[in-house]
Short mmCIF file of C-alpha atoms in Angstrom, two decimals:
data_model
loop_
_atom_site.label_atom_id
_atom_site.label_comp_id
_atom_site.label_asym_id
_atom_site.label_seq_id
_atom_site.Cartn_x
_atom_site.Cartn_y
_atom_site.Cartn_z
CA UNK J 1 -49.64 -15.44 -53.09
CA UNK J 2 -46.97 -14.76 -50.52
CA UNK J 3 -48.11 -13.52 -47.12
CA UNK J 4 -46.04 -10.37 -46.50
CA UNK J 5 -45.65 -11.19 -42.80
CA UNK J 6 -44.03 -14.57 -43.54
CA UNK J 7 -41.69 -13.61 -46.42
CA UNK J 8 -38.50 -13.72 -44.29
CA UNK J 9 -39.44 -17.05 -42.72
CA UNK J 10 -40.39 -18.63 -46.06
CA UNK J 11 -37.06 -17.48 -47.54
CA UNK J 12 -35.14 -18.99 -44.60
CA UNK J 13 -36.99 -22.29 -44.89
CA UNK J 14 -36.44 -22.41 -48.67
CA UNK J 15 -32.71 -21.89 -48.07
CA UNK J 16 -32.62 -24.88 -45.67
CA UNK J 17 -34.47 -27.42 -47.85
CA UNK J 18 -33.78 -28.93 -51.27
CA UNK J 19 -35.76 -27.23 -54.04
CA UNK J 20 -36.27 -30.58 -55.76
CA UNK J 21 -37.11 -33.17 -53.07
CA UNK J 22 -37.95 -31.00 -50.03
CA UNK J 23 -35.44 -32.67 -47.67
CA UNK J 24 -33.25 -30.68 -45.31
CA UNK J 25 -29.85 -29.90 -46.79
CA UNK J 26 -28.07 -30.59 -43.48
CA UNK J 27 -26.88 -34.14 -42.92
CA UNK J 28 -28.51 -36.07 -40.07
CA UNK J 29 -25.07 -37.50 -39.24
CA UNK J 30 -23.85 -34.04 -38.09
CA UNK J 31 -23.80 -34.78 -34.36
CA UNK J 32 -22.60 -31.34 -33.24
CA UNK J 33 -25.55 -29.58 -34.89
CA UNK J 34 -28.14 -32.08 -33.65
CA UNK J 35 -26.79 -32.07 -30.09
CA UNK J 36 -27.12 -28.27 -30.11
CA UNK J 37 -30.67 -28.52 -31.50
CA UNK J 38 -31.71 -30.99 -28.79
CA UNK J 39 -30.80 -28.43 -26.12
CA UNK J 40 -32.71 -25.57 -27.76
CA UNK J 41 -36.35 -24.66 -27.54
CA UNK J 42 -38.11 -25.29 -30.86
CA UNK J 43 -38.63 -21.59 -31.63
CA UNK J 44 -34.84 -21.03 -31.85
CA UNK J 45 -33.96 -24.07 -34.02
CA UNK J 46 -34.61 -22.51 -37.43
CA UNK J 47 -31.82 -19.98 -36.85
CA UNK J 48 -29.18 -22.67 -36.23
CA UNK J 49 -30.33 -24.99 -39.03
CA UNK J 50 -30.41 -22.05 -41.45
CA UNK J 51 -26.82 -21.11 -40.57
CA UNK J 52 -25.66 -24.69 -41.19
CA UNK J 53 -27.66 -25.26 -44.40
CA UNK J 54 -27.47 -21.99 -46.32
CA UNK J 55 -23.98 -22.75 -47.65
CA UNK J 56 -24.83 -26.27 -48.87
CA UNK J 57 -25.15 -26.10 -52.64
CA UNK J 58 -25.94 -29.78 -53.43
CA UNK J 59 -28.57 -32.07 -51.93
CA UNK J 60 -26.29 -35.00 -51.12
CA UNK J 61 -27.44 -38.43 -52.17
CA UNK J 62 -26.42 -41.68 -50.49
CA UNK J 63 -23.46 -43.57 -51.85
CA UNK J 64 -23.99 -46.94 -53.46
CA UNK J 65 -22.32 -50.19 -52.43
CA UNK J 66 -18.53 -50.43 -52.73
CA UNK J 67 -16.54 -53.07 -54.68
CA UNK J 68 -17.18 -55.74 -52.03
CA UNK J 69 -20.93 -55.06 -52.05
CA UNK J 70 -20.94 -53.52 -48.58
CA UNK J 71 -23.52 -50.81 -48.09
CA UNK J 72 -22.39 -47.64 -46.31
CA UNK J 73 -24.39 -46.42 -43.30
CA UNK J 74 -27.58 -44.61 -44.28
CA UNK J 75 -27.06 -40.92 -44.68
CA UNK J 76 -28.89 -37.91 -45.93
CA UNK J 77 -30.87 -39.69 -48.65
CA UNK J 78 -31.08 -36.65 -50.91
CA UNK J 79 -31.59 -36.43 -54.65
CA UNK J 80 -28.26 -34.98 -55.85
CA UNK J 81 -29.90 -31.80 -57.19
CA UNK J 82 -27.82 -28.61 -57.40
CA UNK J 83 -29.27 -25.90 -55.14
CA UNK J 84 -29.84 -22.25 -56.07
CA UNK J 85 -29.39 -19.21 -53.89
CA UNK J 86 -32.79 -17.87 -52.83
CA UNK J 87 -33.14 -14.11 -53.18
CA UNK J 88 -36.05 -11.84 -52.28
CA UNK J 89 -36.86 -8.56 -53.97
CA UNK J 90 -39.94 -6.92 -52.51
CA UNK J 91 -42.72 -9.50 -52.66
CA UNK J 92 -40.98 -11.75 -55.20
CA UNK J 93 -38.63 -14.69 -54.71
CA UNK J 94 -35.88 -15.62 -57.13
CA UNK J 95 -33.74 -18.73 -57.54
CA UNK J 96 -30.20 -17.75 -58.56
CA UNK J 97 -28.07 -20.55 -59.96
CA UNK J 98 -24.34 -19.93 -59.99
CA UNK J 99 -22.32 -20.92 -63.02
CA UNK J 100 -21.37 -24.58 -62.78
CA UNK J 101 -17.70 -25.46 -63.06
CA UNK J 102 -16.85 -28.03 -65.71
CA UNK J 103 -15.53 -31.15 -63.98
CA UNK J 104 -13.44 -33.78 -65.72
CA UNK J 105 -15.64 -36.45 -64.18
CA UNK J 106 -18.90 -34.62 -64.90
CA UNK J 107 -21.37 -37.40 -65.35
CA UNK J 108 -24.86 -36.89 -66.67
CA UNK J 109 -26.59 -34.46 -64.35
CA UNK J 110 -29.76 -35.60 -62.66
CA UNK J 111 -31.10 -32.12 -62.17
CA UNK J 112 -32.44 -29.63 -64.65
CA UNK J 113 -30.38 -26.79 -63.19
CA UNK J 114 -28.76 -24.60 -65.83
CA UNK J 115 -24.99 -24.83 -66.36
CA UNK J 116 -24.69 -21.05 -66.81
CA UNK J 117 -25.50 -18.34 -64.28
CA UNK J 118 -29.27 -17.93 -64.22
CA UNK J 119 -31.83 -16.00 -62.20
CA UNK J 120 -35.41 -17.18 -62.44
CA UNK J 121 -38.60 -16.18 -60.69
CA UNK J 122 -39.89 -18.56 -58.01
CA UNK J 123 -43.65 -18.22 -58.04
CA UNK J 124 -45.71 -18.61 -54.90
CA UNK J 125 -47.09 -21.86 -56.37
CA UNK J 126 -43.59 -23.32 -56.77
CA UNK J 127 -42.60 -22.29 -53.24
CA UNK J 128 -45.82 -23.80 -51.88
CA UNK J 129 -45.08 -27.11 -53.67
CA UNK J 130 -41.52 -27.21 -52.26
CA UNK J 131 -42.78 -26.54 -48.73
CA UNK J 132 -45.51 -29.21 -49.05
CA UNK J 133 -42.85 -31.86 -49.73
CA UNK J 134 -41.25 -31.41 -46.30
CA UNK J 135 -41.52 -34.39 -43.97
CA UNK J 136 -42.74 -34.26 -40.37
CA UNK J 137 -39.24 -35.10 -39.08
CA UNK J 138 -37.70 -32.22 -41.01
CA UNK J 139 -40.33 -29.84 -39.66
CA UNK J 140 -39.53 -30.99 -36.12
CA UNK J 141 -35.82 -30.32 -36.69
CA UNK J 142 -36.70 -26.77 -37.83
CA UNK J 143 -38.87 -26.26 -34.74
CA UNK J 144 -42.16 -26.24 -36.63
CA UNK J 145 -45.25 -28.26 -35.76
CA UNK J 146 -46.89 -30.49 -38.37
CA UNK J 147 -50.23 -30.04 -36.65
CA UNK J 148 -50.20 -26.30 -35.92
CA UNK J 149 -47.54 -24.59 -38.07
CA UNK J 150 -46.83 -26.29 -41.38
CA UNK J 151 -44.50 -24.20 -43.57
CA UNK J 152 -46.75 -24.49 -46.65
CA UNK J 153 -49.46 -22.65 -44.70
CA UNK J 154 -47.24 -19.53 -44.84
CA UNK J 155 -48.11 -19.15 -48.52
CA UNK J 156 -51.72 -18.09 -49.08
CA UNK J 157 -53.72 -20.39 -51.36
CA UNK J 158 -57.16 -19.10 -50.41
CA UNK J 159 -57.98 -15.45 -49.87
CA UNK J 160 -61.02 -15.01 -47.60
CA UNK J 161 -63.41 -12.27 -48.72
CA UNK J 162 -66.41 -11.43 -46.55
CA UNK J 163 -69.84 -11.51 -48.21
CA UNK J 164 -71.48 -8.28 -49.41
CA UNK J 165 -73.89 -7.89 -46.42
CA UNK J 166 -70.93 -7.86 -44.01
CA UNK J 167 -68.70 -5.44 -45.96
CA UNK J 168 -69.15 -1.75 -45.32
CA UNK J 169 -71.34 0.01 -47.85
CA UNK J 170 -70.11 2.89 -49.96
CA UNK J 171 -71.73 6.19 -49.08
CA UNK J 172 -72.14 8.37 -52.16
#
């Protein structure tokens, strides 16, 4: 289940990562963003990465070799999946896919995103799986610690319940 205290943070993190592969949607070749992040304390980084990534609607994949067989410099390394808008209503998260425009060069899509406007429920299990896919480097860019503050820990998977002798008794 979602922890009510971490709902805003989980939503921000889900808006900055790909819902398919878990990579950051910002490109590591964006020198202006990364020079700003290097000057900031880690607790302020999520705000800047979120601002840069929330408008990115496709997880960019690397380009293949050109006609001469030359490989371009390594880039984002994403999966090419179309990204939804993440919306929160109370204690529920929703993935809202915008209607996809029909392109003349629309090749076979790699993702299973719908081509029409769609709003589907993102369960806590799905959000937990997306957050588990994040790499240590991506967590460091967001200002999170792999050892002490993993983002998948913000979704509760185990609910601790004290044993009966410790709980207060009911007086009737």
